Amino acid sequence: MSSQYVYVTYIRTTPQKLWDALTSPEFQRKYWFNMHQESEWKKGSSWKMLFEDGRVADAGEIVEADPPRRAVIKWRNEFRPEIAAEGHAICTYEIAQEGELCKLTVKHEIDAPPPSKFIEAVSGGWPKILSSLKTFLETGEALPRPAT
Amino acid sequence: MSMDAVFKALADPTRRQLLDSLHANNGQTLGTLCEQMDMTRQAVSKHLAILEEANVVATVKDGREKLHYLNPVPINDIAERWIGKYERGRVKALSDLKKNLERED
């Protein structure tokens, strides 16, 4: 049995700008708790999420990349052993234009029965990251970094 | 995709009950949700449509089934809109205090 979460946000932007905001480290740092990711965003390329100080938070690889519409990341936590023990999760980004808005769907699933520790950990983060991403793309400024 | 739609969606006890049910058990079908509600399938379906319209419920097709997920992003957008950087810590502390005091041991 797998655990899955789905997040959807509508952002007033273009698919290309949204893709760039999701994949480029300089943009990620602004809305992703000061973290950033390293990857070439091509099928088979490695993928890493890094803390501000350079420690690796998560690592994996790009399973699919179809810019600016779809990316699938194989994603494993690397810094909390109890979460890393659950193995790889799959994270899918889907971008669809709907009129003046872009619909971003983020699915995160792991082959572990609920309640998965991994899903529990990312589910607190995604709403904050996506709200901040939306504000960043629509106003040019991200939300202040959460206090907790 | 307005905040009005989110407030309207939340301003109904049945719809909040549906969200609570998804919060406890995410990714349910219409059938499973109906089993917990004391109303017709059509009524539940109508409430879900309002929640989906406001984007507080996201749906994913899984074969022939449609799975419903609680999407907290618009609710977080509302919280961020009125809870600023400095208040957040204090609001969290108060909300933790309330939770602790109201807990039945």
CSV table of C-alpha atoms in Angstrom, one decimal:
chain,number,residue,atom,x,y,z
A,1,MET,CA,0.0,0.0,0.0
A,2,SER,CA,1.3,3.4,-0.9
A,3,SER,CA,0.9,6.9,0.7
A,4,GLN,CA,0.2,9.8,-1.6
A,5,TYR,CA,-0.4,13.5,-1.3
A,6,VAL,CA,-1.6,15.8,-4.0
A,7,TYR,CA,-1.2,19.6,-4.0
A,8,VAL,CA,-2.6,22.0,-6.5
A,9,THR,CA,-2.0,25.7,-6.9
A,10,TYR,CA,-3.0,28.2,-9.6
A,11,ILE,CA,-0.4,30.8,-10.4
A,12,ARG,CA,-0.7,33.8,-12.7
A,13,THR,CA,2.4,33.1,-14.8
A,14,THR,CA,3.5,31.2,-17.9
A,15,PRO,CA,4.5,27.5,-18.0
A,16,GLN,CA,8.1,28.5,-18.9
A,17,LYS,CA,8.5,30.9,-16.0
A,18,LEU,CA,7.0,28.3,-13.6
A,19,TRP,CA,9.3,25.6,-14.9
A,20,ASP,CA,12.3,27.9,-14.4
A,21,ALA,CA,11.2,28.8,-10.9
A,22,LEU,CA,10.9,25.1,-10.1
A,23,THR,CA,14.2,24.1,-11.6
A,24,SER,CA,16.7,26.9,-11.1
A,25,PRO,CA,18.7,27.2,-7.9
A,26,GLU,CA,18.7,31.0,-7.8
A,27,PHE,CA,14.8,31.0,-7.8
A,28,GLN,CA,14.5,28.0,-5.4
A,29,ARG,CA,16.5,29.7,-2.7
A,30,LYS,CA,14.0,32.5,-2.6
A,31,TYR,CA,10.9,30.4,-1.8
A,32,TRP,CA,12.2,27.0,-0.6
A,33,PHE,CA,13.3,27.6,2.9
A,34,ASN,CA,16.7,28.9,1.6
A,35,MET,CA,17.4,25.4,0.1
A,36,HIS,CA,18.2,24.7,-3.5
A,37,GLN,CA,18.5,21.8,-5.8
A,38,GLU,CA,21.3,20.6,-8.1
A,39,SER,CA,20.3,18.8,-11.3
A,40,GLU,CA,20.4,19.1,-15.1
A,41,TRP,CA,16.7,18.2,-15.2
A,42,LYS,CA,17.1,15.6,-17.9
A,43,LYS,CA,16.0,12.0,-17.8
A,44,GLY,CA,18.5,10.0,-15.9
A,45,SER,CA,20.4,13.0,-14.4
A,46,SER,CA,21.1,13.0,-10.7
A,47,TRP,CA,19.1,15.3,-8.4
A,48,LYS,CA,20.1,16.7,-5.0
A,49,MET,CA,18.4,19.0,-2.5
A,50,LEU,CA,20.9,21.0,-0.4
A,51,PHE,CA,20.7,23.0,2.8
A,52,GLU,CA,22.0,26.5,2.8
A,53,ASP,CA,25.3,25.2,4.3
A,54,GLY,CA,25.7,22.7,1.6
A,55,ARG,CA,24.6,19.5,3.5
A,56,VAL,CA,22.6,17.1,1.4
A,57,ALA,CA,18.9,16.9,2.5
A,58,ASP,CA,17.6,14.7,-0.2
A,59,ALA,CA,19.0,12.9,-3.2
A,60,GLY,CA,17.7,10.9,-6.2
A,61,GLU,CA,17.4,11.2,-9.9
A,62,ILE,CA,15.2,12.6,-12.7
A,63,VAL,CA,12.9,9.9,-14.0
A,64,GLU,CA,11.1,12.0,-16.6
A,65,ALA,CA,11.6,15.6,-17.8
A,66,ASP,CA,9.4,17.3,-20.4
A,67,PRO,CA,9.9,21.0,-19.9
A,68,PRO,CA,7.9,23.1,-19.3
A,69,ARG,CA,5.1,20.5,-18.6
A,70,ARG,CA,6.2,17.6,-16.5
A,71,ALA,CA,9.0,16.3,-14.3
A,72,VAL,CA,9.2,13.2,-12.2
A,73,ILE,CA,11.8,12.9,-9.5
A,74,LYS,CA,12.9,9.8,-7.6
A,75,TRP,CA,13.5,11.3,-4.2
A,76,ARG,CA,15.0,9.9,-1.0
A,77,ASN,CA,15.6,11.7,2.3
A,78,GLU,CA,19.3,11.6,3.2
A,79,PHE,CA,19.5,13.2,6.6
A,80,ARG,CA,16.9,11.6,8.9
A,81,PRO,CA,17.6,7.8,9.1
A,82,GLU,CA,14.0,6.9,10.1
A,83,ILE,CA,12.7,8.6,6.9
A,84,ALA,CA,15.5,7.4,4.7
A,85,ALA,CA,14.6,3.9,5.7
A,86,GLU,CA,11.3,4.2,3.8
A,87,GLY,CA,13.3,4.3,0.6
A,88,HIS,CA,12.5,6.4,-2.5
A,89,ALA,CA,9.5,8.5,-3.0
A,90,ILE,CA,8.2,9.7,-6.4
A,91,CYS,CA,7.5,13.3,-6.9
A,92,THR,CA,5.6,14.5,-10.0
A,93,TYR,CA,5.2,18.1,-11.2
A,94,GLU,CA,2.6,18.8,-13.8
A,95,ILE,CA,2.1,22.2,-15.3
A,96,ALA,CA,-1.0,23.0,-17.4
A,97,GLN,CA,-2.0,26.4,-18.7
A,98,GLU,CA,-5.6,27.3,-17.9
A,99,GLY,CA,-6.4,30.7,-19.4
A,100,GLU,CA,-4.2,33.3,-17.8
A,101,LEU,CA,-3.3,30.9,-15.0
A,102,CYS,CA,-0.9,28.0,-14.7
A,103,LYS,CA,-2.1,25.0,-12.8
A,104,LEU,CA,0.7,23.3,-10.9
A,105,THR,CA,0.0,19.8,-9.5
A,106,VAL,CA,2.5,18.3,-7.2
A,107,LYS,CA,2.1,14.6,-6.4
A,108,HIS,CA,4.3,12.9,-3.8
A,109,GLU,CA,4.0,9.2,-3.2
A,110,ILE,CA,5.9,6.5,-1.5
A,111,ASP,CA,5.5,2.8,-1.4
A,112,ALA,CA,5.0,2.7,2.4
A,113,PRO,CA,1.8,2.2,4.3
A,114,PRO,CA,0.2,5.4,5.8
A,115,PRO,CA,1.2,7.1,8.0
A,116,SER,CA,4.5,7.4,6.1
A,117,LYS,CA,7.1,9.4,7.9
A,118,PHE,CA,8.3,10.7,4.6
A,119,ILE,CA,4.9,12.0,3.6
A,120,GLU,CA,4.4,13.4,7.0
A,121,ALA,CA,7.6,15.3,6.7
A,122,VAL,CA,7.0,16.7,3.3
A,123,SER,CA,3.3,17.4,3.8
A,124,GLY,CA,4.1,20.2,6.3
A,125,GLY,CA,6.5,21.8,3.8
A,126,TRP,CA,4.6,21.7,0.5
A,127,PRO,CA,1.8,24.1,1.3
A,128,LYS,CA,4.3,26.7,2.5
A,129,ILE,CA,6.6,26.2,-0.4
A,130,LEU,CA,3.8,26.5,-2.9
A,131,SER,CA,2.2,29.6,-1.3
A,132,SER,CA,5.6,31.2,-1.3
A,133,LEU,CA,6.3,30.1,-5.0
A,134,LYS,CA,2.9,31.6,-6.0
A,135,THR,CA,3.6,34.9,-4.2
A,136,PHE,CA,7.2,35.0,-5.7
A,137,LEU,CA,6.0,34.5,-9.3
A,138,GLU,CA,3.0,36.9,-8.9
A,139,THR,CA,4.8,39.7,-7.0
A,140,GLY,CA,8.5,39.2,-7.5
A,141,GLU,CA,9.0,38.6,-3.8
A,142,ALA,CA,8.7,35.4,-1.8
A,143,LEU,CA,7.0,35.0,1.5
A,144,PRO,CA,9.1,35.5,4.6
A,145,ARG,CA,10.8,32.4,5.7
A,146,PRO,CA,8.5,30.5,8.2
A,147,ALA,CA,9.4,30.8,11.8
A,148,THR,CA,9.0,27.1,12.4
B,1,MET,CA,-9.7,30.7,-8.1
B,2,SER,CA,-10.6,33.4,-5.6
B,3,MET,CA,-10.4,33.6,-1.8
B,4,ASP,CA,-14.1,34.1,-1.8
B,5,ALA,CA,-14.6,30.6,-3.2
B,6,VAL,CA,-12.4,29.2,-0.4
B,7,PHE,CA,-14.3,31.0,2.3
B,8,LYS,CA,-17.6,29.9,0.8
B,9,ALA,CA,-16.4,26.3,0.5
B,10,LEU,CA,-15.4,26.3,4.2
B,11,ALA,CA,-18.6,28.0,5.4
B,12,ASP,CA,-20.5,24.8,5.6
B,13,PRO,CA,-20.3,22.1,8.3
B,14,THR,CA,-20.9,19.2,5.9
B,15,ARG,CA,-18.0,20.4,3.7
B,16,ARG,CA,-15.7,20.8,6.7
B,17,GLN,CA,-16.7,17.3,7.7
B,18,LEU,CA,-15.6,16.0,4.2
B,19,LEU,CA,-12.3,17.9,4.6
B,20,ASP,CA,-11.8,16.3,8.1
B,21,SER,CA,-12.4,12.9,6.6
B,22,LEU,CA,-9.8,13.5,3.9
B,23,HIS,CA,-7.4,14.9,6.4
B,24,ALA,CA,-7.7,11.6,8.4
B,25,ASN,CA,-7.6,9.5,5.3
B,26,ASN,CA,-6.4,11.1,2.1
B,27,GLY,CA,-7.3,10.0,-1.4
B,28,GLN,CA,-10.8,8.6,-1.0
B,29,THR,CA,-13.4,7.8,-3.6
B,30,LEU,CA,-16.9,9.3,-3.7
B,31,GLY,CA,-18.2,6.0,-2.5
B,32,THR,CA,-16.1,5.8,0.6
B,33,LEU,CA,-16.9,9.4,1.5
B,34,CYS,CA,-20.6,8.8,1.0
B,35,GLU,CA,-20.5,5.9,3.5
B,36,GLN,CA,-19.6,8.3,6.3
B,37,MET,CA,-22.2,11.0,5.4
B,38,ASP,CA,-25.8,10.9,6.2
B,39,MET,CA,-27.0,12.2,2.9
B,40,THR,CA,-27.6,11.2,-0.7
B,41,ARG,CA,-24.7,10.5,-3.1
B,42,GLN,CA,-25.9,13.5,-5.2
B,43,ALA,CA,-25.7,15.8,-2.2
B,44,VAL,CA,-22.2,14.6,-1.3
B,45,SER,CA,-21.1,15.0,-4.9
B,46,LYS,CA,-22.4,18.6,-5.0
B,47,HIS,CA,-20.5,19.5,-1.9
B,48,LEU,CA,-17.3,17.9,-3.3
B,49,ALA,CA,-17.8,20.0,-6.5
B,50,ILE,CA,-17.8,23.2,-4.5
B,51,LEU,CA,-14.7,22.1,-2.6
B,52,GLU,CA,-13.0,21.2,-5.9
B,53,GLU,CA,-14.0,24.5,-7.5
B,54,ALA,CA,-12.4,26.3,-4.5
B,55,ASN,CA,-9.3,24.1,-5.0
B,56,VAL,CA,-9.3,22.9,-1.4
B,57,VAL,CA,-10.0,19.4,-2.8
B,58,ALA,CA,-7.8,18.0,-5.6
B,59,THR,CA,-8.8,15.0,-7.6
B,60,VAL,CA,-6.7,12.4,-9.4
B,61,LYS,CA,-8.0,9.7,-11.7
B,62,ASP,CA,-6.9,6.2,-10.7
B,63,GLY,CA,-8.1,3.8,-13.4
B,64,ARG,CA,-11.9,4.1,-13.3
B,65,GLU,CA,-11.9,5.7,-9.9
B,66,LYS,CA,-11.6,9.4,-9.0
B,67,LEU,CA,-9.6,9.9,-5.8
B,68,HIS,CA,-10.2,13.0,-3.6
B,69,TYR,CA,-7.3,14.7,-1.8
B,70,LEU,CA,-7.3,17.5,0.7
B,71,ASN,CA,-5.4,20.4,-0.8
B,72,PRO,CA,-4.3,22.7,2.0
B,73,VAL,CA,-2.5,25.2,-0.3
B,74,PRO,CA,-5.3,27.8,-0.7
B,75,ILE,CA,-5.9,27.7,3.1
B,76,ASN,CA,-2.2,28.2,3.6
B,77,ASP,CA,-2.4,31.2,1.2
B,78,ILE,CA,-5.1,32.7,3.4
B,79,ALA,CA,-3.1,32.2,6.5
B,80,GLU,CA,0.0,33.7,4.9
B,81,ARG,CA,-2.1,36.6,3.7
B,82,TRP,CA,-3.0,37.7,7.3
B,83,ILE,CA,-0.3,36.1,9.5
B,84,GLY,CA,2.9,38.0,9.0
B,85,LYS,CA,6.5,37.0,9.6
B,86,TYR,CA,6.6,38.4,13.2
B,87,GLU,CA,3.2,37.1,14.3
B,88,ARG,CA,3.7,33.6,13.2
B,89,GLY,CA,5.8,32.5,16.1
B,90,ARG,CA,3.4,34.0,18.7
B,91,VAL,CA,0.3,32.6,17.0
B,92,LYS,CA,1.9,29.1,16.9
B,93,ALA,CA,2.9,29.4,20.6
B,94,LEU,CA,-0.7,30.4,21.5
B,95,SER,CA,-2.2,27.7,19.4
B,96,ASP,CA,0.1,25.1,21.0
B,97,LEU,CA,-0.9,26.4,24.5
B,98,LYS,CA,-4.6,26.2,23.6
B,99,LYS,CA,-4.0,22.6,22.4
B,100,ASN,CA,-2.2,21.7,25.6
B,101,LEU,CA,-4.7,23.2,27.9
B,102,GLU,CA,-7.7,21.7,26.1
B,103,ARG,CA,-6.2,18.3,25.9
B,104,GLU,CA,-8.1,15.7,27.9
B,105,ASP,CA,-5.6,13.5,29.7
